Amino acid sequence: MARILVVEDEAKIARFVELELSHEGYEVDKAEDGRAGLELALSTDYDLILLDIMLPQISGMEVLRRLRREKDTPVILLTARDAVMDKVAGLDAGADDYITKPFAIEELLARIRVALKRHAAPATSAAIATNALTAHGVTLDVDRHEVTVEGAPVELTNREFEILHALMANPNIVQTREALASAALGYDYIGESNVIDVYIRQLRSKIDDRFGIKLITTVRGVGYVIRD
Ligand code: CA
């Protein structure tokens, strides 16, 4: 059975999560500060880590950064409700997913199953011939994982790339935030999707603002689209 590390300084939450996960058959270890959590995460091969962001000693974000230098253990962040920038920073630092406190245990269990499944069977990259999408002078090369505007390279994070890919692969079709969250965070994504607005802002700053084009259109109350 999968082995899970819970790094959480709020004893009540940690205990509750431990009981529920044990009940589901997971093997659970706990750490109550960032330093202890990082040591365990580096010294033990966990299948998944639940990582609180606000931790004593070393913050959850710093634990994640240091962990990612050495290991790709799946990480689900536990974040505060309004901490949208934390979520984005966490995803960019290599977290697989996040869940907002307080959470329903069923939702946490579902997220854990998705993260474990995705890690066990990483998406196979099909060997298709060079696969490039273009719109408004922007080229997204799927195989090379590169984006250029009129030949000039644009540095995107993996999540920004996946969102842009979802938009460019479906020209003129409005994508809901949920659909974009699924594209960026993994299949059957469930839960809130307000980080998508932050990613769209980042994409606009890196592409639209920098190159003076209007690539991504907001459709109020629905989502986003790239029109050709
Ligand atoms: Ca905390």
CSV table of N, CA and C in Angstrom, one decimal, residues 80-210:
chain,number,residue,atom,x,y,z
A,80,ALA,N,-4.1,28.0,2.5
A,80,ALA,CA,-5.2,28.8,3.0
A,80,ALA,C,-6.1,29.2,1.8
A,81,ARG,N,-7.3,29.5,2.2
A,81,ARG,CA,-8.3,29.8,1.1
A,81,ARG,C,-8.0,30.9,0.2
A,82,ASP,N,-7.4,32.0,0.7
A,82,ASP,CA,-7.2,33.1,-0.2
A,82,ASP,C,-5.8,33.2,-0.8
A,83,ALA,N,-5.0,32.1,-0.5
A,83,ALA,CA,-3.6,32.2,-0.9
A,83,ALA,C,-3.4,31.8,-2.4
A,84,VAL,N,-4.0,32.6,-3.3
A,84,VAL,CA,-3.9,32.2,-4.7
A,84,VAL,C,-2.5,32.2,-5.2
A,85,MET,N,-1.7,33.3,-4.8
A,85,MET,CA,-0.3,33.4,-5.3
A,85,MET,C,0.5,32.2,-4.7
A,86,ASP,N,0.2,31.8,-3.5
A,86,ASP,CA,0.9,30.6,-2.9
A,86,ASP,C,0.7,29.4,-3.7
A,87,LYS,N,-0.6,29.2,-4.2
A,87,LYS,CA,-0.9,28.1,-5.0
A,87,LYS,C,-0.1,28.1,-6.3
A,88,VAL,N,-0.1,29.2,-6.9
A,88,VAL,CA,0.6,29.4,-8.2
A,88,VAL,C,2.1,29.1,-8.0
A,89,ALA,N,2.7,29.8,-7.0
A,89,ALA,CA,4.1,29.6,-6.7
A,89,ALA,C,4.4,28.2,-6.4
A,90,GLY,N,3.5,27.5,-5.6
A,90,GLY,CA,3.7,26.1,-5.3
A,90,GLY,C,3.7,25.2,-6.5
A,91,LEU,N,2.8,25.5,-7.4
A,91,LEU,CA,2.7,24.6,-8.6
A,91,LEU,C,3.9,24.9,-9.5
A,92,ASP,N,4.3,26.1,-9.6
A,92,ASP,CA,5.5,26.4,-10.3
A,92,ASP,C,6.8,25.8,-9.7
A,93,ALA,N,6.8,25.7,-8.4
A,93,ALA,CA,7.9,25.1,-7.7
A,93,ALA,C,7.9,23.6,-7.8
A,94,GLY,N,6.9,23.0,-8.4
A,94,GLY,CA,6.9,21.6,-8.6
A,94,GLY,C,5.8,20.8,-7.8
A,95,ALA,N,4.9,21.5,-7.2
A,95,ALA,CA,3.8,20.7,-6.5
A,95,ALA,C,2.9,20.1,-7.6
A,96,ASP,N,2.3,19.0,-7.3
A,96,ASP,CA,1.5,18.3,-8.3
A,96,ASP,C,0.0,18.8,-8.2
A,97,ASP,N,-0.3,19.3,-7.0
A,97,ASP,CA,-1.7,19.8,-6.8
A,97,ASP,C,-1.8,20.5,-5.5
A,98,TYR,N,-2.9,21.1,-5.2
A,98,TYR,CA,-3.1,21.8,-3.9
A,98,TYR,C,-4.5,21.6,-3.5
A,99,ILE,N,-4.7,21.7,-2.2
A,99,ILE,CA,-6.1,21.6,-1.7
A,99,ILE,C,-6.2,22.7,-0.6
A,100,THR,N,-7.4,23.3,-0.6
A,100,THR,CA,-7.6,24.5,0.3
A,100,THR,C,-8.2,24.0,1.6
A,101,LYS,N,-7.6,24.5,2.7
A,101,LYS,CA,-8.1,24.2,4.0
A,101,LYS,C,-9.3,25.1,4.4
A,102,PRO,N,-10.4,24.7,5.0
A,102,PRO,CA,-10.6,23.4,5.4
A,102,PRO,C,-11.1,22.6,4.2
A,103,PHE,N,-10.8,21.3,4.1
A,103,PHE,CA,-11.2,20.4,3.0
A,103,PHE,C,-12.0,19.3,3.5
A,104,ALA,N,-12.9,18.8,2.6
A,104,ALA,CA,-13.6,17.6,2.9
A,104,ALA,C,-12.7,16.4,2.7
A,105,ILE,N,-12.7,15.4,3.6
A,105,ILE,CA,-11.8,14.3,3.4
A,105,ILE,C,-12.0,13.5,2.1
A,106,GLU,N,-13.2,13.5,1.6
A,106,GLU,CA,-13.4,12.8,0.4
A,106,GLU,C,-12.7,13.4,-0.8
A,107,GLU,N,-12.7,14.8,-0.7
A,107,GLU,CA,-12.0,15.5,-1.8
A,107,GLU,C,-10.5,15.2,-1.7
A,108,LEU,N,-9.9,15.3,-0.5
A,108,LEU,CA,-8.5,15.0,-0.3
A,108,LEU,C,-8.2,13.6,-0.8
A,109,LEU,N,-9.0,12.6,-0.5
A,109,LEU,CA,-8.7,11.2,-0.9
A,109,LEU,C,-8.8,11.1,-2.4
A,110,ALA,N,-9.7,11.8,-3.0
A,110,ALA,CA,-9.8,11.8,-4.5
A,110,ALA,C,-8.5,12.4,-5.1
A,111,ARG,N,-8.1,13.5,-4.6
A,111,ARG,CA,-6.9,14.2,-5.1
A,111,ARG,C,-5.7,13.2,-4.9
A,112,ILE,N,-5.6,12.5,-3.8
A,112,ILE,CA,-4.5,11.6,-3.6
A,112,ILE,C,-4.5,10.5,-4.6
A,113,ARG,N,-5.7,10.0,-4.9
A,113,ARG,CA,-5.8,8.9,-5.8
A,113,ARG,C,-5.3,9.4,-7.2
A,114,VAL,N,-5.8,10.6,-7.6
A,114,VAL,CA,-5.4,11.1,-8.9
A,114,VAL,C,-3.8,11.3,-9.0
A,115,ALA,N,-3.3,11.9,-7.9
A,115,ALA,CA,-1.8,12.1,-7.9
A,115,ALA,C,-1.0,10.8,-8.0
A,116,LEU,N,-1.5,9.8,-7.2
A,116,LEU,CA,-0.8,8.5,-7.2
A,116,LEU,C,-0.9,7.8,-8.6
A,117,LYS,N,-2.1,7.9,-9.2
A,117,LYS,CA,-2.3,7.3,-10.5
A,117,LYS,C,-1.4,7.9,-11.5
A,118,ARG,N,-1.4,9.3,-11.5
A,118,ARG,CA,-0.7,10.0,-12.5
A,118,ARG,C,0.8,9.7,-12.4
A,119,HIS,N,1.3,9.6,-11.2
A,119,HIS,CA,2.7,9.4,-11.0
A,119,HIS,C,3.1,7.9,-11.4
A,120,ALA,N,2.2,7.0,-11.2
A,120,ALA,CA,2.4,5.6,-11.5
A,120,ALA,C,2.5,5.4,-13.0
A,121,ALA,N,1.7,6.2,-13.7
A,121,ALA,CA,1.6,6.0,-15.2
A,121,ALA,C,1.7,7.4,-15.9
A,122,PRO,N,3.0,7.9,-16.0
A,122,PRO,CA,3.2,9.2,-16.6
A,122,PRO,C,2.7,9.1,-18.0
A,123,ALA,N,2.2,10.3,-18.5
A,123,ALA,CA,1.7,10.4,-19.9
A,123,ALA,C,2.8,10.0,-20.8
A,124,THR,N,2.5,9.0,-21.7
A,124,THR,CA,3.5,8.7,-22.7
A,124,THR,C,3.5,9.7,-23.8
A,125,SER,N,4.6,10.1,-24.2
A,125,SER,CA,4.6,11.1,-25.3
A,125,SER,C,4.6,10.4,-26.6
A,126,ALA,N,3.5,10.5,-27.3
A,126,ALA,CA,3.4,9.8,-28.6
A,126,ALA,C,4.4,10.3,-29.6
A,127,ALA,N,4.9,9.5,-30.4
A,127,ALA,CA,5.9,9.9,-31.4
A,127,ALA,C,5.2,10.4,-32.6
A,128,ILE,N,4.8,11.6,-32.6
A,128,ILE,CA,4.1,12.2,-33.7
A,128,ILE,C,5.1,13.1,-34.4
A,129,ALA,N,5.0,13.3,-35.7
A,129,ALA,CA,5.9,14.2,-36.4
A,129,ALA,C,5.7,15.6,-35.8
A,130,THR,N,6.7,16.4,-36.0
A,130,THR,CA,6.8,17.8,-35.4
A,130,THR,C,5.4,18.4,-35.4
A,131,ASN,N,5.0,18.9,-34.3
A,131,ASN,CA,3.6,19.2,-34.0
A,131,ASN,C,3.6,20.6,-33.5
A,132,ALA,N,3.4,21.6,-34.4
A,132,ALA,CA,3.5,23.0,-34.0
A,132,ALA,C,2.1,23.6,-34.3
A,133,LEU,N,1.7,24.4,-33.3
A,133,LEU,CA,0.5,25.2,-33.5
A,133,LEU,C,0.8,26.7,-33.6
A,134,THR,N,0.1,27.4,-34.4
A,134,THR,CA,0.4,28.8,-34.5
A,134,THR,C,-0.9,29.6,-34.4
A,135,ALA,N,-0.8,30.8,-33.9
A,135,ALA,CA,-1.9,31.8,-33.8
A,135,ALA,C,-1.3,33.2,-33.6
A,136,HIS,N,-1.7,34.2,-34.3
A,136,HIS,CA,-1.3,35.6,-34.1
A,136,HIS,C,0.3,35.7,-34.0
A,137,GLY,N,1.0,34.9,-34.8
A,137,GLY,CA,2.4,35.0,-34.8
A,137,GLY,C,3.1,34.2,-33.7
A,138,VAL,N,2.3,33.6,-32.9
A,138,VAL,CA,2.8,32.8,-31.8
A,138,VAL,C,2.9,31.3,-32.3
A,139,THR,N,4.1,30.7,-32.1
A,139,THR,CA,4.2,29.3,-32.4
A,139,THR,C,4.4,28.4,-31.2
A,140,LEU,N,3.7,27.4,-31.0
A,140,LEU,CA,3.9,26.5,-29.9
A,140,LEU,C,4.3,25.1,-30.5
A,141,ASP,N,5.5,24.7,-30.2
A,141,ASP,CA,6.0,23.4,-30.7
A,141,ASP,C,5.8,22.4,-29.6
A,142,VAL,N,4.9,21.5,-29.8
A,142,VAL,CA,4.6,20.5,-28.8
A,142,VAL,C,5.7,19.6,-28.5
A,143,ASP,N,6.4,19.1,-29.5
A,143,ASP,CA,7.4,18.1,-29.4
A,143,ASP,C,8.6,18.7,-28.7
A,144,ARG,N,9.0,19.9,-29.1
A,144,ARG,CA,10.2,20.6,-28.5
A,144,ARG,C,9.8,21.3,-27.2
A,145,HIS,N,8.5,21.4,-26.9
A,145,HIS,CA,8.1,22.1,-25.7
A,145,HIS,C,8.6,23.6,-25.7
A,146,GLU,N,8.5,24.2,-26.9
A,146,GLU,CA,9.0,25.6,-27.0
A,146,GLU,C,7.9,26.5,-27.6
A,147,VAL,N,8.0,27.8,-27.1
A,147,VAL,CA,7.1,28.8,-27.6
A,147,VAL,C,7.9,29.9,-28.2
A,148,THR,N,7.6,30.4,-29.4
A,148,THR,CA,8.2,31.5,-30.0
A,148,THR,C,7.2,32.5,-30.5
A,149,VAL,N,7.6,33.8,-30.5
A,149,VAL,CA,6.7,34.8,-31.1
A,149,VAL,C,7.6,35.5,-32.2
A,150,GLU,N,7.1,35.3,-33.4
A,150,GLU,CA,7.9,35.8,-34.6
A,150,GLU,C,9.4,35.4,-34.4
A,151,GLY,N,9.6,34.2,-34.0
A,151,GLY,CA,10.9,33.6,-33.9
A,151,GLY,C,11.6,33.9,-32.6
A,152,ALA,N,11.1,34.8,-31.8
A,152,ALA,CA,11.8,35.1,-30.5
A,152,ALA,C,11.3,34.1,-29.4
A,153,PRO,N,12.2,33.4,-28.7
A,153,PRO,CA,11.8,32.4,-27.7
A,153,PRO,C,11.1,33.1,-26.5
A,154,VAL,N,10.1,32.4,-25.9
A,154,VAL,CA,9.4,32.8,-24.7
A,154,VAL,C,9.6,31.8,-23.7
A,155,GLU,N,10.0,32.1,-22.5
A,155,GLU,CA,10.2,31.2,-21.4
A,155,GLU,C,8.9,31.0,-20.7
A,156,LEU,N,8.4,29.8,-20.7
A,156,LEU,CA,7.1,29.5,-19.9
A,156,LEU,C,7.4,28.4,-18.9
A,157,THR,N,6.6,28.5,-17.8
A,157,THR,CA,6.7,27.3,-16.9
A,157,THR,C,5.8,26.2,-17.5
A,158,ASN,N,6.0,25.0,-17.0
A,158,ASN,CA,5.2,23.9,-17.6
A,158,ASN,C,3.7,24.1,-17.5
A,159,ARG,N,3.2,24.7,-16.5
A,159,ARG,CA,1.8,24.9,-16.4
A,159,ARG,C,1.3,26.0,-17.3
A,160,GLU,N,2.1,27.0,-17.5
A,160,GLU,CA,1.8,28.1,-18.5
A,160,GLU,C,1.7,27.5,-19.9
A,161,PHE,N,2.7,26.6,-20.2
A,161,PHE,CA,2.8,26.0,-21.5
A,161,PHE,C,1.5,25.1,-21.7
A,162,GLU,N,1.1,24.3,-20.7
A,162,GLU,CA,0.0,23.4,-20.9
A,162,GLU,C,-1.3,24.2,-21.1
A,163,ILE,N,-1.4,25.3,-20.4
A,163,ILE,CA,-2.6,26.2,-20.6
A,163,ILE,C,-2.7,26.8,-22.0
A,164,LEU,N,-1.5,27.3,-22.4
A,164,LEU,CA,-1.4,27.9,-23.8
A,164,LEU,C,-1.7,26.8,-24.8
A,165,HIS,N,-1.1,25.6,-24.6
A,165,HIS,CA,-1.3,24.5,-25.5
A,165,HIS,C,-2.8,24.2,-25.6
A,166,ALA,N,-3.5,24.1,-24.5
A,166,ALA,CA,-5.0,23.8,-24.5
A,166,ALA,C,-5.8,24.9,-25.3
A,167,LEU,N,-5.4,26.1,-25.2
A,167,LEU,CA,-6.0,27.2,-25.9
A,167,LEU,C,-5.7,27.1,-27.4
A,168,MET,N,-4.5,26.9,-27.7
A,168,MET,CA,-4.0,27.0,-29.1
A,168,MET,C,-4.5,25.7,-29.9
A,169,ALA,N,-4.7,24.6,-29.2
A,169,ALA,CA,-5.1,23.4,-29.8
A,169,ALA,C,-6.6,23.4,-30.1
A,170,ASN,N,-7.3,24.4,-29.5
A,170,ASN,CA,-8.7,24.5,-29.7
A,170,ASN,C,-9.1,25.9,-30.1
A,171,PRO,N,-8.6,26.4,-31.3
A,171,PRO,CA,-8.9,27.8,-31.6
A,171,PRO,C,-10.4,28.0,-31.8
A,172,ASN,N,-10.8,29.2,-31.3
A,172,ASN,CA,-12.2,29.6,-31.4
A,172,ASN,C,-13.2,28.9,-30.5
A,173,ILE,N,-12.6,28.0,-29.7
A,173,ILE,CA,-13.5,27.3,-28.7
A,173,ILE,C,-13.2,27.8,-27.3
A,174,VAL,N,-14.2,28.4,-26.7
A,174,VAL,CA,-14.0,28.9,-25.4
A,174,VAL,C,-13.7,27.8,-24.4
A,175,GLN,N,-12.6,28.0,-23.6
A,175,GLN,CA,-12.2,27.0,-22.6
A,175,GLN,C,-12.6,27.5,-21.2
A,176,THR,N,-13.4,26.7,-20.5
A,176,THR,CA,-13.7,27.1,-19.1
A,176,THR,C,-12.4,27.0,-18.2
A,177,ARG,N,-12.5,27.7,-17.1
A,177,ARG,CA,-11.4,27.6,-16.2
A,177,ARG,C,-11.1,26.2,-15.7
A,178,GLU,N,-12.2,25.5,-15.6
A,178,GLU,CA,-12.1,24.1,-15.1
A,178,GLU,C,-11.4,23.2,-16.2
A,179,ALA,N,-11.7,23.5,-17.5
A,179,ALA,CA,-11.1,22.7,-18.5
A,179,ALA,C,-9.6,23.1,-18.6
A,180,LEU,N,-9.3,24.3,-18.4
A,180,LEU,CA,-7.9,24.7,-18.4
A,180,LEU,C,-7.1,24.2,-17.2
A,181,ALA,N,-7.8,24.1,-16.1
A,181,ALA,CA,-7.2,23.6,-14.9
A,181,ALA,C,-6.9,22.1,-15.1
A,182,SER,N,-7.8,21.4,-15.8
A,182,SER,CA,-7.6,20.0,-16.1
A,182,SER,C,-6.3,19.8,-17.0
A,183,ALA,N,-6.2,20.8,-17.9
A,183,ALA,CA,-5.1,20.7,-18.9
A,183,ALA,C,-3.8,20.9,-18.2
A,184,ALA,N,-3.8,21.9,-17.2
A,184,ALA,CA,-2.6,22.3,-16.6
A,184,ALA,C,-2.2,21.4,-15.4
A,185,LEU,N,-3.2,20.8,-14.7
A,185,LEU,CA,-2.9,20.1,-13.5
A,185,LEU,C,-3.1,18.6,-13.6
A,186,GLY,N,-3.7,18.2,-14.7
A,186,GLY,CA,-3.9,16.7,-14.9
A,186,GLY,C,-5.4,16.4,-15.2
A,187,TYR,N,-5.6,15.2,-15.6
A,187,TYR,CA,-6.9,14.9,-16.1
A,187,TYR,C,-7.9,14.8,-14.9
A,188,ASP,N,-9.1,14.8,-15.1
A,188,ASP,CA,-10.3,14.8,-14.2
A,188,ASP,C,-9.9,15.7,-13.0
A,189,TYR,N,-9.5,16.9,-13.3
A,189,TYR,CA,-9.2,17.8,-12.2
A,189,TYR,C,-10.5,18.2,-11.5
A,190,ILE,N,-10.5,18.2,-10.2
A,190,ILE,CA,-11.6,18.6,-9.4
A,190,ILE,C,-11.3,19.8,-8.5
A,191,GLY,N,-12.3,20.6,-8.2
A,191,GLY,CA,-12.0,21.6,-7.2
A,191,GLY,C,-11.9,23.0,-7.9
A,192,GLU,N,-11.4,23.9,-7.1
A,192,GLU,CA,-11.4,25.3,-7.5
A,192,GLU,C,-10.4,25.5,-8.6
A,193,SER,N,-10.6,26.6,-9.4
A,193,SER,CA,-9.7,26.8,-10.5
A,193,SER,C,-9.3,28.3,-10.6
A,194,ASN,N,-9.3,29.0,-9.5
A,194,ASN,CA,-9.0,30.4,-9.6
A,194,ASN,C,-7.5,30.7,-9.9
A,195,VAL,N,-6.7,29.7,-9.8
A,195,VAL,CA,-5.3,29.9,-10.2
A,195,VAL,C,-5.2,30.1,-11.7
A,196,ILE,N,-6.2,29.7,-12.4
A,196,ILE,CA,-6.1,29.8,-13.9
A,196,ILE,C,-6.0,31.3,-14.3
A,197,ASP,N,-6.7,32.2,-13.6
A,197,ASP,CA,-6.7,33.6,-13.9
A,197,ASP,C,-5.3,34.1,-13.7
A,198,VAL,N,-4.6,33.6,-12.7
A,198,VAL,CA,-3.2,34.1,-12.5
A,198,VAL,C,-2.3,33.6,-13.6
A,199,TYR,N,-2.5,32.4,-14.0
A,199,TYR,CA,-1.7,31.9,-15.2
A,199,TYR,C,-1.9,32.7,-16.4
A,200,ILE,N,-3.2,33.0,-16.7
A,200,ILE,CA,-3.5,33.8,-17.8
A,200,ILE,C,-2.9,35.2,-17.8
A,201,ARG,N,-2.9,35.8,-16.6
A,201,ARG,CA,-2.2,37.1,-16.4
A,201,ARG,C,-0.7,36.9,-16.7
A,202,GLN,N,-0.1,35.8,-16.3
A,202,GLN,CA,1.3,35.6,-16.5
A,202,GLN,C,1.6,35.4,-18.0
A,203,LEU,N,0.7,34.7,-18.7
A,203,LEU,CA,0.9,34.4,-20.1
A,203,LEU,C,0.8,35.8,-20.9
A,204,ARG,N,-0.2,36.6,-20.4
A,204,ARG,CA,-0.4,37.9,-21.1
A,204,ARG,C,0.8,38.8,-20.9
A,205,SER,N,1.4,38.7,-19.7
A,205,SER,CA,2.5,39.6,-19.5
A,205,SER,C,3.7,39.1,-20.3
A,206,LYS,N,3.9,37.8,-20.5
A,206,LYS,CA,5.0,37.2,-21.2
A,206,LYS,C,4.8,37.3,-22.7
A,207,ILE,N,3.6,37.3,-23.2
A,207,ILE,CA,3.4,37.3,-24.6
A,207,ILE,C,2.7,38.5,-25.1
A,208,ASP,N,1.4,38.7,-24.7
A,208,ASP,CA,0.6,39.9,-25.2
A,208,ASP,C,1.3,41.2,-25.0
A,209,ASP,N,1.7,41.4,-23.7
A,209,ASP,CA,2.3,42.7,-23.3
A,209,ASP,C,3.6,42.9,-24.0
A,210,ARG,N,4.5,41.9,-23.9
A,210,ARG,CA,5.8,42.0,-24.4
A,210,ARG,C,5.9,42.2,-25.9
